[in-house]
Amino acid sequence: MGLLPVANAVPAYRDEHLTIDFDRQVAELDATRIVLTRKEYDLLALLVQHAGQIIPRDVLLQRVWGYGAEIRTRTLDVHVRRLRRKLGGYADQYIETIFGIGYRFQPFHAPRYFRQPLKPAFAVGA
Amino acid sequence: MGLLPVANAVPAYRDEHLTIDFDRQVAELDATRIVLTRKEYDLLALLVQHAGQIIPRDVLLQRVWGYGAEIRTRTLDVHVRRLRRKLGGYADQYIETIFGIGYRFQPFHAPRYFRQPLKPAFAVGA
DNA sequence: CCTGCTTTTTACAATTTTTTTACAACTCCC
DNA sequence: GGGAGTTGTAAAAAAATTGTAAAAAGCAGG
């Protein structure tokens, strides 16, 4: 008699502060539910499901919004901002901006992003 | 044991204010019978039998009305409204709207679905 | 075919979410 | 440091969803 879609059970994401139940589409931060709108959830879920990987803007816009490369919009930035707010103080720990490329979700303890200088930059003195 | 075997005895729902006898298809609010039409009862029963779970609109329309995804109607909203009216002052405690998804019945004391005010994000660092 | 009740539709108001806009702030490279 | 390009942000505008009252449509029993 199972009538509610419980078909494909995707394992939840969980770390020290954040839990995301992909089946129930529910997120918790420090054991308190954070209420996400659909787009917010979709975006967060996509990022978290690829934790540690940089996801380019155009991929996010394609997967969450269905937008093609020709569309110019700031809605991704705005949604990232709202997500970050809802992630409270851990926001920048979790969602990194990869300048010129896109965004990356990192588990709480993961090493942060540092851009690789193109030149070896050995000039120590100054 | 029981001299009068009850066919399929589904345990009734019961909380501080509301009782629903699924076998007799009868509901009581604060010990007073509330008269429900068939559709109203079907809808309430489905929600209550999955108390705590969000049930999407399309699932409700499928299960109670037999409608497929292509049908566009407001009858679900109207029935929810009438149910709420009959649930008196507890209405919004019991039947939550999950925007963009569907509805959820919550037992009287269950934690509610509400949006916490996004506070200005305390500096979390140690 | 009336009558009373239930259900659905309609039309619009209210609410919530999403997108756009406009500008500030930032990054990178010269 | 300066400038072009990118991202952050608040606020307004637009779009989508839900709430509601009232009319219309169905449906049984007489």
PDB file of C-alpha atoms (C1' of nucleotides) in Angstrom:
ATOM      1  CA  MET A   1       0.000   0.000   0.000  1.00  0.00           C
ATOM      2  CA  GLY A   2       2.927   2.302  -0.280  1.00  0.00           C
ATOM      3  CA  LEU A   3       1.525   5.167  -2.238  1.00  0.00           C
ATOM      4  CA  LEU A   4       3.990   7.901  -1.676  1.00  0.00           C
ATOM      5  CA  PRO A   5       7.013   7.809  -3.905  1.00  0.00           C
ATOM      6  CA  VAL A   6       9.745   6.247  -1.848  1.00  0.00           C
ATOM      7  CA  ALA A   7      11.097   4.377  -4.808  1.00  0.00           C
ATOM      8  CA  ASN A   8      14.736   5.292  -5.188  1.00  0.00           C
ATOM      9  CA  ALA A   9      16.349   5.849  -1.856  1.00  0.00           C
ATOM     10  CA  VAL A  10      19.303   8.155  -2.261  1.00  0.00           C
ATOM     11  CA  PRO A  11      21.583   8.157   0.760  1.00  0.00           C
ATOM     12  CA  ALA A  12      21.388  11.380   2.679  1.00  0.00           C
ATOM     13  CA  TYR A  13      24.235  13.822   3.005  1.00  0.00           C
ATOM     14  CA  ARG A  14      25.396  14.371   6.531  1.00  0.00           C
ATOM     15  CA  ASP A  15      28.231  16.149   8.214  1.00  0.00           C
ATOM     16  CA  GLU A  16      28.891  17.853  11.486  1.00  0.00           C
ATOM     17  CA  HIS A  17      26.326  20.599  10.962  1.00  0.00           C
ATOM     18  CA  LEU A  18      24.360  19.917   7.846  1.00  0.00           C
ATOM     19  CA  THR A  19      22.031  17.132   6.850  1.00  0.00           C
ATOM     20  CA  ILE A  20      20.214  16.800   3.580  1.00  0.00           C
ATOM     21  CA  ASP A  21      17.622  14.132   3.047  1.00  0.00           C
ATOM     22  CA  PHE A  22      17.299  13.838  -0.692  1.00  0.00           C
ATOM     23  CA  ASP A  23      14.319  11.540  -0.469  1.00  0.00           C
ATOM     24  CA  ARG A  24      12.230  13.833   1.662  1.00  0.00           C
ATOM     25  CA  GLN A  25      13.869  16.941   0.228  1.00  0.00           C
ATOM     26  CA  VAL A  26      14.550  18.293   3.652  1.00  0.00           C
ATOM     27  CA  ALA A  27      17.617  20.044   4.988  1.00  0.00           C
ATOM     28  CA  GLU A  28      18.693  20.521   8.570  1.00  0.00           C
ATOM     29  CA  LEU A  29      21.341  22.784   9.965  1.00  0.00           C
ATOM     30  CA  ASP A  30      22.466  21.982  13.473  1.00  0.00           C
ATOM     31  CA  ALA A  31      19.405  19.824  13.976  1.00  0.00           C
ATOM     32  CA  THR A  32      17.030  22.601  12.949  1.00  0.00           C
ATOM     33  CA  ARG A  33      15.086  22.369   9.799  1.00  0.00           C
ATOM     34  CA  ILE A  34      15.868  24.952   7.197  1.00  0.00           C
ATOM     35  CA  VAL A  35      12.999  25.708   4.923  1.00  0.00           C
ATOM     36  CA  LEU A  36      14.003  25.920   1.304  1.00  0.00           C
ATOM     37  CA  THR A  37      11.988  26.890  -1.709  1.00  0.00           C
ATOM     38  CA  ARG A  38      12.050  24.545  -4.638  1.00  0.00           C
ATOM     39  CA  LYS A  39      14.730  26.305  -6.609  1.00  0.00           C
ATOM     40  CA  GLU A  40      16.804  26.756  -3.508  1.00  0.00           C
ATOM     41  CA  TYR A  41      16.535  23.092  -2.770  1.00  0.00           C
ATOM     42  CA  ASP A  42      17.287  22.045  -6.325  1.00  0.00           C
ATOM     43  CA  LEU A  43      20.371  24.179  -6.390  1.00  0.00           C
ATOM     44  CA  LEU A  44      21.637  23.011  -3.031  1.00  0.00           C
ATOM     45  CA  ALA A  45      20.939  19.392  -3.828  1.00  0.00           C
ATOM     46  CA  LEU A  46      22.869  19.572  -7.062  1.00  0.00           C
ATOM     47  CA  LEU A  47      25.822  21.194  -5.374  1.00  0.00           C
ATOM     48  CA  VAL A  48      25.819  18.783  -2.457  1.00  0.00           C
ATOM     49  CA  GLN A  49      25.466  15.737  -4.650  1.00  0.00           C
ATOM     50  CA  HIS A  50      28.701  16.796  -6.270  1.00  0.00           C
ATOM     51  CA  ALA A  51      30.407  17.885  -3.104  1.00  0.00           C
ATOM     52  CA  GLY A  52      34.028  18.711  -3.656  1.00  0.00           C
ATOM     53  CA  GLN A  53      33.554  19.276  -7.349  1.00  0.00           C
ATOM     54  CA  ILE A  54      33.492  22.641  -9.001  1.00  0.00           C
ATOM     55  CA  ILE A  55      30.297  23.096 -10.974  1.00  0.00           C
ATOM     56  CA  PRO A  56      30.414  25.743 -13.679  1.00  0.00           C
ATOM     57  CA  ARG A  57      27.735  28.383 -13.839  1.00  0.00           C
ATOM     58  CA  ASP A  58      26.430  27.226 -17.157  1.00  0.00           C
ATOM     59  CA  VAL A  59      26.029  23.709 -15.845  1.00  0.00           C
ATOM     60  CA  LEU A  60      24.070  24.940 -12.846  1.00  0.00           C
ATOM     61  CA  LEU A  61      21.902  27.115 -15.037  1.00  0.00           C
ATOM     62  CA  GLN A  62      21.327  24.205 -17.351  1.00  0.00           C
ATOM     63  CA  ARG A  63      20.526  21.622 -14.725  1.00  0.00           C
ATOM     64  CA  VAL A  64      18.463  23.714 -12.313  1.00  0.00           C
ATOM     65  CA  TRP A  65      16.874  26.201 -14.668  1.00  0.00           C
ATOM     66  CA  GLY A  66      17.071  24.484 -17.997  1.00  0.00           C
ATOM     67  CA  TYR A  67      18.718  27.576 -19.392  1.00  0.00           C
ATOM     68  CA  GLY A  68      20.987  27.403 -22.387  1.00  0.00           C
ATOM     69  CA  ALA A  69      24.254  29.215 -22.822  1.00  0.00           C
ATOM     70  CA  GLU A  70      22.648  32.152 -24.581  1.00  0.00           C
ATOM     71  CA  ILE A  71      20.591  33.273 -21.577  1.00  0.00           C
ATOM     72  CA  ARG A  72      22.066  35.985 -19.441  1.00  0.00           C
ATOM     73  CA  THR A  73      20.682  36.168 -15.929  1.00  0.00           C
ATOM     74  CA  ARG A  74      21.703  36.861 -12.365  1.00  0.00           C
ATOM     75  CA  THR A  75      19.212  34.557 -10.788  1.00  0.00           C
ATOM     76  CA  LEU A  76      21.873  32.001  -9.977  1.00  0.00           C
ATOM     77  CA  ASP A  77      23.798  34.527  -7.925  1.00  0.00           C
ATOM     78  CA  VAL A  78      20.678  35.580  -6.116  1.00  0.00           C
ATOM     79  CA  HIS A  79      19.782  32.027  -5.278  1.00  0.00           C
ATOM     80  CA  VAL A  80      23.274  31.299  -4.051  1.00  0.00           C
ATOM     81  CA  ARG A  81      22.994  34.299  -1.832  1.00  0.00           C
ATOM     82  CA  ARG A  82      19.713  33.163  -0.333  1.00  0.00           C
ATOM     83  CA  LEU A  83      21.096  29.694   0.189  1.00  0.00           C
ATOM     84  CA  ARG A  84      24.072  31.122   1.968  1.00  0.00           C
ATOM     85  CA  ARG A  85      21.867  33.156   4.262  1.00  0.00           C
ATOM     86  CA  LYS A  86      19.929  30.091   5.212  1.00  0.00           C
ATOM     87  CA  LEU A  87      23.146  28.244   5.883  1.00  0.00           C
ATOM     88  CA  GLY A  88      23.886  30.834   8.525  1.00  0.00           C
ATOM     89  CA  GLY A  89      27.420  31.299   9.688  1.00  0.00           C
ATOM     90  CA  TYR A  90      28.728  28.281   7.857  1.00  0.00           C
ATOM     91  CA  ALA A  91      27.696  29.669   4.515  1.00  0.00           C
ATOM     92  CA  ASP A  92      31.060  30.469   3.076  1.00  0.00           C
ATOM     93  CA  GLN A  93      32.491  27.291   4.498  1.00  0.00           C
ATOM     94  CA  TYR A  94      30.011  25.324   2.496  1.00  0.00           C
ATOM     95  CA  ILE A  95      29.488  27.224  -0.714  1.00  0.00           C
ATOM     96  CA  GLU A  96      32.615  28.495  -2.349  1.00  0.00           C
ATOM     97  CA  THR A  97      32.732  30.881  -5.236  1.00  0.00           C
ATOM     98  CA  ILE A  98      35.131  29.828  -7.929  1.00  0.00           C
ATOM     99  CA  PHE A  99      35.776  33.062  -9.676  1.00  0.00           C
ATOM    100  CA  GLY A 100      35.099  33.015 -13.358  1.00  0.00           C
ATOM    101  CA  ILE A 101      33.882  29.416 -13.244  1.00  0.00           C
ATOM    102  CA  GLY A 102      31.096  28.625 -10.860  1.00  0.00           C
ATOM    103  CA  TYR A 103      30.504  27.300  -7.378  1.00  0.00           C
ATOM    104  CA  ARG A 104      31.504  24.370  -5.224  1.00  0.00           C
ATOM    105  CA  PHE A 105      29.993  22.799  -2.167  1.00  0.00           C
ATOM    106  CA  GLN A 106      32.500  21.516   0.339  1.00  0.00           C
ATOM    107  CA  PRO A 107      31.832  19.269   3.313  1.00  0.00           C
ATOM    108  CA  PHE A 108      32.452  21.027   6.563  1.00  0.00           C
ATOM    109  CA  HIS A 109      36.067  20.017   7.076  1.00  0.00           C
ATOM    110  CA  ALA A 110      37.191  19.913   3.499  1.00  0.00           C
ATOM    111  CA  PRO A 111      40.104  22.046   2.373  1.00  0.00           C
ATOM    112  CA  ARG A 112      39.126  25.352   0.852  1.00  0.00           C
ATOM    113  CA  TYR A 113      39.650  26.621  -2.565  1.00  0.00           C
ATOM    114  CA  PHE A 114      42.776  28.551  -3.398  1.00  0.00           C
ATOM    115  CA  ARG A 115      43.426  29.687  -6.832  1.00  0.00           C
ATOM    116  CA  GLN A 116      46.590  28.395  -8.438  1.00  0.00           C
ATOM    117  CA  PRO A 117      48.685  31.294  -9.635  1.00  0.00           C
ATOM    118  CA  LEU A 118      49.528  30.810 -13.259  1.00  0.00           C
ATOM    119  CA  LYS A 119      53.045  32.005 -12.707  1.00  0.00           C
ATOM    120  CA  PRO A 120      55.205  30.323 -10.108  1.00  0.00           C
ATOM    121  CA  ALA A 121      55.371  33.615  -8.256  1.00  0.00           C
ATOM    122  CA  PHE A 122      58.739  33.155  -6.771  1.00  0.00           C
ATOM    123  CA  ALA A 123      59.342  36.807  -6.273  1.00  0.00           C
ATOM    124  CA  VAL A 124      59.610  36.697  -2.504  1.00  0.00           C
ATOM    125  CA  GLY A 125      60.918  40.078  -1.687  1.00  0.00           C
ATOM    126  CA  ALA A 126      57.795  41.879  -2.777  1.00  0.00           C
TER     127      ALA A 126
ATOM    128  CA  MET B   1     -11.950 -13.714  21.189  1.00  0.00           C
ATOM    129  CA  GLY B   2     -14.139 -11.065  19.617  1.00  0.00           C
ATOM    130  CA  LEU B   3     -17.543 -12.446  18.851  1.00  0.00           C
ATOM    131  CA  LEU B   4     -18.080  -9.865  16.195  1.00  0.00           C
ATOM    132  CA  PRO B   5     -15.022  -9.931  13.974  1.00  0.00           C
ATOM    133  CA  VAL B   6     -14.347  -6.514  12.611  1.00  0.00           C
ATOM    134  CA  ALA B   7     -13.356  -6.857   8.994  1.00  0.00           C
ATOM    135  CA  ASN B   8     -10.342  -4.655   8.506  1.00  0.00           C
ATOM    136  CA  ALA B   9      -9.785  -2.742  11.687  1.00  0.00           C
ATOM    137  CA  VAL B  10      -7.636   0.263  10.962  1.00  0.00           C
ATOM    138  CA  PRO B  11      -6.574   1.879  14.192  1.00  0.00           C
ATOM    139  CA  ALA B  12      -8.262   5.226  14.676  1.00  0.00           C
ATOM    140  CA  TYR B  13      -6.371   8.457  14.723  1.00  0.00           C
ATOM    141  CA  ARG B  14      -6.627  10.297  17.988  1.00  0.00           C
ATOM    142  CA  ASP B  15      -5.023  13.317  19.519  1.00  0.00           C
ATOM    143  CA  GLU B  16      -5.911  15.980  21.990  1.00  0.00           C
ATOM    144  CA  HIS B  17      -8.696  17.461  19.913  1.00  0.00           C
ATOM    145  CA  LEU B  18      -9.298  15.319  16.904  1.00  0.00           C
ATOM    146  CA  THR B  19     -10.434  11.758  16.483  1.00  0.00           C
ATOM    147  CA  ILE B  20     -10.934   9.939  13.243  1.00  0.00           C
ATOM    148  CA  ASP B  21     -12.476   6.500  13.129  1.00  0.00           C
ATOM    149  CA  PHE B  22     -11.444   5.090   9.787  1.00  0.00           C
ATOM    150  CA  ASP B  23     -13.660   2.052  10.106  1.00  0.00           C
ATOM    151  CA  ARG B  24     -16.803   4.031  10.689  1.00  0.00           C
ATOM    152  CA  GLN B  25     -15.544   6.999   8.674  1.00  0.00           C
ATOM    153  CA  VAL B  26     -16.440   9.399  11.410  1.00  0.00           C
ATOM    154  CA  ALA B  27     -14.551  12.387  12.710  1.00  0.00           C
ATOM    155  CA  GLU B  28     -14.854  14.189  16.004  1.00  0.00           C
ATOM    156  CA  LEU B  29     -13.431  17.499  17.045  1.00  0.00           C
ATOM    157  CA  ASP B  30     -13.337  18.145  20.765  1.00  0.00           C
ATOM    158  CA  ALA B  31     -15.789  15.312  21.308  1.00  0.00           C
ATOM    159  CA  THR B  32     -18.278  16.745  18.850  1.00  0.00           C
ATOM    160  CA  ARG B  33     -19.010  15.009  15.628  1.00  0.00           C
ATOM    161  CA  ILE B  34     -18.033  16.914  12.542  1.00  0.00           C
ATOM    162  CA  VAL B  35     -20.051  16.084   9.500  1.00  0.00           C
ATOM    163  CA  LEU B  36     -17.959  15.571   6.412  1.00  0.00           C
ATOM    164  CA  THR B  37     -19.022  14.937   2.890  1.00  0.00           C
ATOM    165  CA  ARG B  38     -17.506  12.026   1.066  1.00  0.00           C
ATOM    166  CA  LYS B  39     -14.759  13.900  -0.695  1.00  0.00           C
ATOM    167  CA  GLU B  40     -13.986  15.865   2.415  1.00  0.00           C
ATOM    168  CA  TYR B  41     -13.635  12.664   4.357  1.00  0.00           C
ATOM    169  CA  ASP B  42     -11.515  10.969   1.714  1.00  0.00           C
ATOM    170  CA  LEU B  43      -9.176  13.900   1.585  1.00  0.00           C
ATOM    171  CA  LEU B  44      -8.873  14.207   5.331  1.00  0.00           C
ATOM    172  CA  ALA B  45      -8.409  10.480   5.779  1.00  0.00           C
ATOM    173  CA  LEU B  46      -5.613  10.353   3.246  1.00  0.00           C
ATOM    174  CA  LEU B  47      -3.848  13.259   4.858  1.00  0.00           C
ATOM    175  CA  VAL B  48      -4.279  11.906   8.374  1.00  0.00           C
ATOM    176  CA  GLN B  49      -3.168   8.423   7.446  1.00  0.00           C
ATOM    177  CA  HIS B  50       0.099   9.963   6.358  1.00  0.00           C
ATOM    178  CA  ALA B  51       0.363  12.420   9.185  1.00  0.00           C
ATOM    179  CA  GLY B  52       3.670  14.219   9.219  1.00  0.00           C
ATOM    180  CA  GLN B  53       4.331  13.529   5.564  1.00  0.00           C
ATOM    181  CA  ILE B  54       4.025  16.060   2.817  1.00  0.00           C
ATOM    182  CA  ILE B  55       1.634  14.832   0.180  1.00  0.00           C
ATOM    183  CA  PRO B  56       2.040  16.494  -3.200  1.00  0.00           C
ATOM    184  CA  ARG B  57      -0.961  17.958  -4.940  1.00  0.00           C
ATOM    185  CA  ASP B  58      -0.771  15.533  -7.794  1.00  0.00           C
ATOM    186  CA  VAL B  59      -0.793  12.601  -5.414  1.00  0.00           C
ATOM    187  CA  LEU B  60      -3.866  13.943  -3.648  1.00  0.00           C
ATOM    188  CA  LEU B  61      -5.613  14.587  -6.929  1.00  0.00           C
ATOM    189  CA  GLN B  62      -4.709  11.119  -8.087  1.00  0.00           C
ATOM    190  CA  ARG B  63      -5.742   9.284  -4.952  1.00  0.00           C
ATOM    191  CA  VAL B  64      -8.898  11.172  -4.052  1.00  0.00           C
ATOM    192  CA  TRP B  65     -10.143  12.230  -7.454  1.00  0.00           C
ATOM    193  CA  GLY B  66      -8.438   9.821  -9.794  1.00  0.00           C
ATOM    194  CA  TYR B  67      -7.154  12.745 -11.789  1.00  0.00           C
ATOM    195  CA  GLY B  68      -4.023  12.495 -13.866  1.00  0.00           C
ATOM    196  CA  ALA B  69      -1.297  15.045 -14.097  1.00  0.00           C
ATOM    197  CA  GLU B  70      -2.807  16.753 -17.112  1.00  0.00           C
ATOM    198  CA  ILE B  71      -5.952  17.922 -15.326  1.00  0.00           C
ATOM    199  CA  ARG B  72      -5.958  21.448 -14.039  1.00  0.00           C
ATOM    200  CA  THR B  73      -8.459  22.155 -11.311  1.00  0.00           C
ATOM    201  CA  ARG B  74      -8.901  24.114  -8.141  1.00  0.00           C
ATOM    202  CA  THR B  75     -11.183  21.645  -6.463  1.00  0.00           C
ATOM    203  CA  LEU B  76      -8.438  20.434  -4.170  1.00  0.00           C
ATOM    204  CA  ASP B  77      -7.939  23.923  -2.807  1.00  0.00           C
ATOM    205  CA  VAL B  78     -11.630  24.349  -2.296  1.00  0.00           C
ATOM    206  CA  HIS B  79     -11.911  21.097  -0.412  1.00  0.00           C
ATOM    207  CA  VAL B  80      -8.957  21.944   1.739  1.00  0.00           C
ATOM    208  CA  ARG B  81     -10.637  25.188   2.567  1.00  0.00           C
ATOM    209  CA  ARG B  82     -13.861  23.509   3.593  1.00  0.00           C
ATOM    210  CA  LEU B  83     -11.972  20.975   5.650  1.00  0.00           C
ATOM    211  CA  ARG B  84     -10.142  23.718   7.413  1.00  0.00           C
ATOM    212  CA  ARG B  85     -13.359  25.504   8.178  1.00  0.00           C
ATOM    213  CA  LYS B  86     -14.778  22.387   9.751  1.00  0.00           C
ATOM    214  CA  LEU B  87     -11.637  21.951  11.778  1.00  0.00           C
ATOM    215  CA  GLY B  88     -12.395  25.259  13.399  1.00  0.00           C
ATOM    216  CA  GLY B  89      -9.659  27.167  15.114  1.00  0.00           C
ATOM    217  CA  TYR B  90      -7.172  24.356  14.866  1.00  0.00           C
ATOM    218  CA  ALA B  91      -7.354  24.333  11.106  1.00  0.00           C
ATOM    219  CA  ASP B  92      -3.969  25.747  10.292  1.00  0.00           C
ATOM    220  CA  GLN B  93      -2.403  23.737  13.057  1.00  0.00           C
ATOM    221  CA  TYR B  94      -3.583  20.581  11.412  1.00  0.00           C
ATOM    222  CA  ILE B  95      -3.423  21.200   7.717  1.00  0.00           C
ATOM    223  CA  GLU B  96      -0.301  22.898   6.515  1.00  0.00           C
ATOM    224  CA  THR B  97       0.240  24.245   3.041  1.00  0.00           C
ATOM    225  CA  ILE B  98       3.572  23.344   1.557  1.00  0.00           C
ATOM    226  CA  PHE B  99       3.967  25.951  -1.090  1.00  0.00           C
ATOM    227  CA  GLY B 100       4.606  24.617  -4.526  1.00  0.00           C
ATOM    228  CA  ILE B 101       4.249  21.019  -3.371  1.00  0.00           C
ATOM    229  CA  GLY B 102       1.077  20.112  -1.563  1.00  0.00           C
ATOM    230  CA  TYR B 103      -0.325  19.732   1.911  1.00  0.00           C
ATOM    231  CA  ARG B 104       0.533  18.022   5.147  1.00  0.00           C
ATOM    232  CA  PHE B 105      -1.497  16.969   8.138  1.00  0.00           C
ATOM    233  CA  GLN B 106       0.278  17.352  11.440  1.00  0.00           C
ATOM    234  CA  PRO B 107      -0.784  15.915  14.773  1.00  0.00           C
ATOM    235  CA  PHE B 108      -1.694  18.593  17.218  1.00  0.00           C
ATOM    236  CA  HIS B 109       1.634  18.827  18.967  1.00  0.00           C
ATOM    237  CA  ALA B 110       3.931  18.197  16.060  1.00  0.00           C
ATOM    238  CA  PRO B 111       6.493  20.785  15.092  1.00  0.00           C
ATOM    239  CA  ARG B 112       5.152  23.182  12.511  1.00  0.00           C
ATOM    240  CA  TYR B 113       6.349  24.074   9.104  1.00  0.00           C
ATOM    241  CA  PHE B 114       7.354  27.629   9.429  1.00  0.00           C
ATOM    242  CA  ARG B 115      10.017  29.783   8.061  1.00  0.00           C
ATOM    243  CA  GLN B 116      12.481  30.945  10.602  1.00  0.00           C
ATOM    244  CA  PRO B 117      13.474  34.578  10.241  1.00  0.00           C
ATOM    245  CA  LEU B 118      16.827  34.476   8.574  1.00  0.00           C
ATOM    246  CA  LYS B 119      18.895  36.133  11.185  1.00  0.00           C
ATOM    247  CA  PRO B 120      21.927  38.113  10.143  1.00  0.00           C
ATOM    248  CA  ALA B 121      24.190  35.117  10.417  1.00  0.00           C
ATOM    249  CA  PHE B 122      26.249  35.222  13.546  1.00  0.00           C
ATOM    250  CA  ALA B 123      29.931  34.783  13.221  1.00  0.00           C
ATOM    251  CA  VAL B 124      30.149  31.122  13.992  1.00  0.00           C
ATOM    252  CA  GLY B 125      33.827  30.718  14.289  1.00  0.00           C
ATOM    253  CA  ALA B 126      34.938  29.429  17.652  1.00  0.00           C
TER     254      ALA B 126
ATOM    255  C1'  DC C   1     -38.883  18.103 -13.104  1.00  0.00           C
ATOM    256  C1'  DC C   2     -38.300  20.019  -8.315  1.00  0.00           C
ATOM    257  C1'  DT C   3     -35.550  20.245  -4.198  1.00  0.00           C
ATOM    258  C1'  DG C   4     -31.655  19.912  -1.357  1.00  0.00           C
ATOM    259  C1'  DC C   5     -27.125  18.677  -1.031  1.00  0.00           C
ATOM    260  C1'  DT C   6     -22.433  17.959  -2.886  1.00  0.00           C
ATOM    261  C1'  DT C   7     -18.889  18.940  -6.058  1.00  0.00           C
ATOM    262  C1'  DT C   8     -16.566  21.642  -9.528  1.00  0.00           C
ATOM    263  C1'  DT C   9     -15.591  25.772 -11.876  1.00  0.00           C
ATOM    264  C1'  DT C  10     -14.836  30.627 -12.168  1.00  0.00           C
ATOM    265  C1'  DA C  11     -12.925  34.914 -11.084  1.00  0.00           C
ATOM    266  C1'  DC C  12     -10.337  37.542  -8.424  1.00  0.00           C
ATOM    267  C1'  DA C  13      -7.563  38.581  -4.052  1.00  0.00           C
ATOM    268  C1'  DA C  14      -3.663  37.457  -1.306  1.00  0.00           C
ATOM    269  C1'  DT C  15       0.560  35.353  -0.658  1.00  0.00           C
ATOM    270  C1'  DT C  16       4.964  33.423  -1.867  1.00  0.00           C
ATOM    271  C1'  DT C  17       8.615  32.582  -4.947  1.00  0.00           C
ATOM    272  C1'  DT C  18      11.518  33.771  -8.731  1.00  0.00           C
ATOM    273  C1'  DT C  19      13.678  36.967 -11.794  1.00  0.00           C
ATOM    274  C1'  DT C  20      15.329  41.318 -13.057  1.00  0.00           C
ATOM    275  C1'  DT C  21      17.494  45.617 -12.149  1.00  0.00           C
ATOM    276  C1'  DA C  22      20.889  48.700 -10.566  1.00  0.00           C
ATOM    277  C1'  DC C  23      24.772  49.434  -8.363  1.00  0.00           C
ATOM    278  C1'  DA C  24      28.561  48.215  -5.011  1.00  0.00           C
ATOM    279  C1'  DA C  25      32.390  45.293  -4.204  1.00  0.00           C
ATOM    280  C1'  DC C  26      35.675  42.247  -5.621  1.00  0.00           C
ATOM    281  C1'  DT C  27      39.177  39.565  -8.628  1.00  0.00           C
ATOM    282  C1'  DC C  28      42.478  39.184 -11.918  1.00  0.00           C
ATOM    283  C1'  DC C  29      45.960  40.737 -14.904  1.00  0.00           C
ATOM    284  C1'  DC C  30      48.457  44.562 -17.017  1.00  0.00           C
TER     285       DC C  30
ATOM    286  C1'  DG D   1      47.171  51.336  -9.178  1.00  0.00           C
ATOM    287  C1'  DG D   2      43.777  51.016 -13.056  1.00  0.00           C
ATOM    288  C1'  DG D   3      40.422  48.912 -15.764  1.00  0.00           C
ATOM    289  C1'  DA D   4      37.622  45.185 -17.627  1.00  0.00           C
ATOM    290  C1'  DG D   5      35.101  41.580 -16.235  1.00  0.00           C
ATOM    291  C1'  DT D   6      32.761  38.928 -12.503  1.00  0.00           C
ATOM    292  C1'  DT D   7      30.247  38.364  -8.286  1.00  0.00           C
ATOM    293  C1'  DG D   8      27.547  40.267  -4.090  1.00  0.00           C
ATOM    294  C1'  DT D   9      23.568  42.569  -2.631  1.00  0.00           C
ATOM    295  C1'  DA D  10      19.135  45.028  -1.828  1.00  0.00           C
ATOM    296  C1'  DA D  11      15.108  46.233  -3.704  1.00  0.00           C
ATOM    297  C1'  DA D  12      11.649  46.296  -7.255  1.00  0.00           C
ATOM    298  C1'  DA D  13       9.154  43.816 -10.699  1.00  0.00           C
ATOM    299  C1'  DA D  14       7.275  39.774 -12.497  1.00  0.00           C
ATOM    300  C1'  DA D  15       5.576  35.215 -12.229  1.00  0.00           C
ATOM    301  C1'  DA D  16       3.603  31.423  -9.975  1.00  0.00           C
ATOM    302  C1'  DT D  17       0.805  29.414  -6.429  1.00  0.00           C
ATOM    303  C1'  DT D  18      -2.756  29.350  -3.081  1.00  0.00           C
ATOM    304  C1'  DG D  19      -7.024  31.373  -0.644  1.00  0.00           C
ATOM    305  C1'  DT D  20     -11.673  32.605  -1.066  1.00  0.00           C
ATOM    306  C1'  DA D  21     -16.528  33.638  -2.294  1.00  0.00           C
ATOM    307  C1'  DA D  22     -19.913  32.801  -5.280  1.00  0.00           C
ATOM    308  C1'  DA D  23     -21.957  30.835  -9.305  1.00  0.00           C
ATOM    309  C1'  DA D  24     -22.587  26.787 -12.030  1.00  0.00           C
ATOM    310  C1'  DA D  25     -22.954  21.971 -12.614  1.00  0.00           C
ATOM    311  C1'  DG D  26     -24.041  17.134 -10.840  1.00  0.00           C
ATOM    312  C1'  DC D  27     -26.756  13.989  -8.435  1.00  0.00           C
ATOM    313  C1'  DA D  28     -29.969  11.538  -5.709  1.00  0.00           C
ATOM    314  C1'  DG D  29     -34.792  11.089  -3.743  1.00  0.00           C
ATOM    315  C1'  DG D  30     -39.355  12.407  -3.964  1.00  0.00           C
TER     316       DG D  30
END
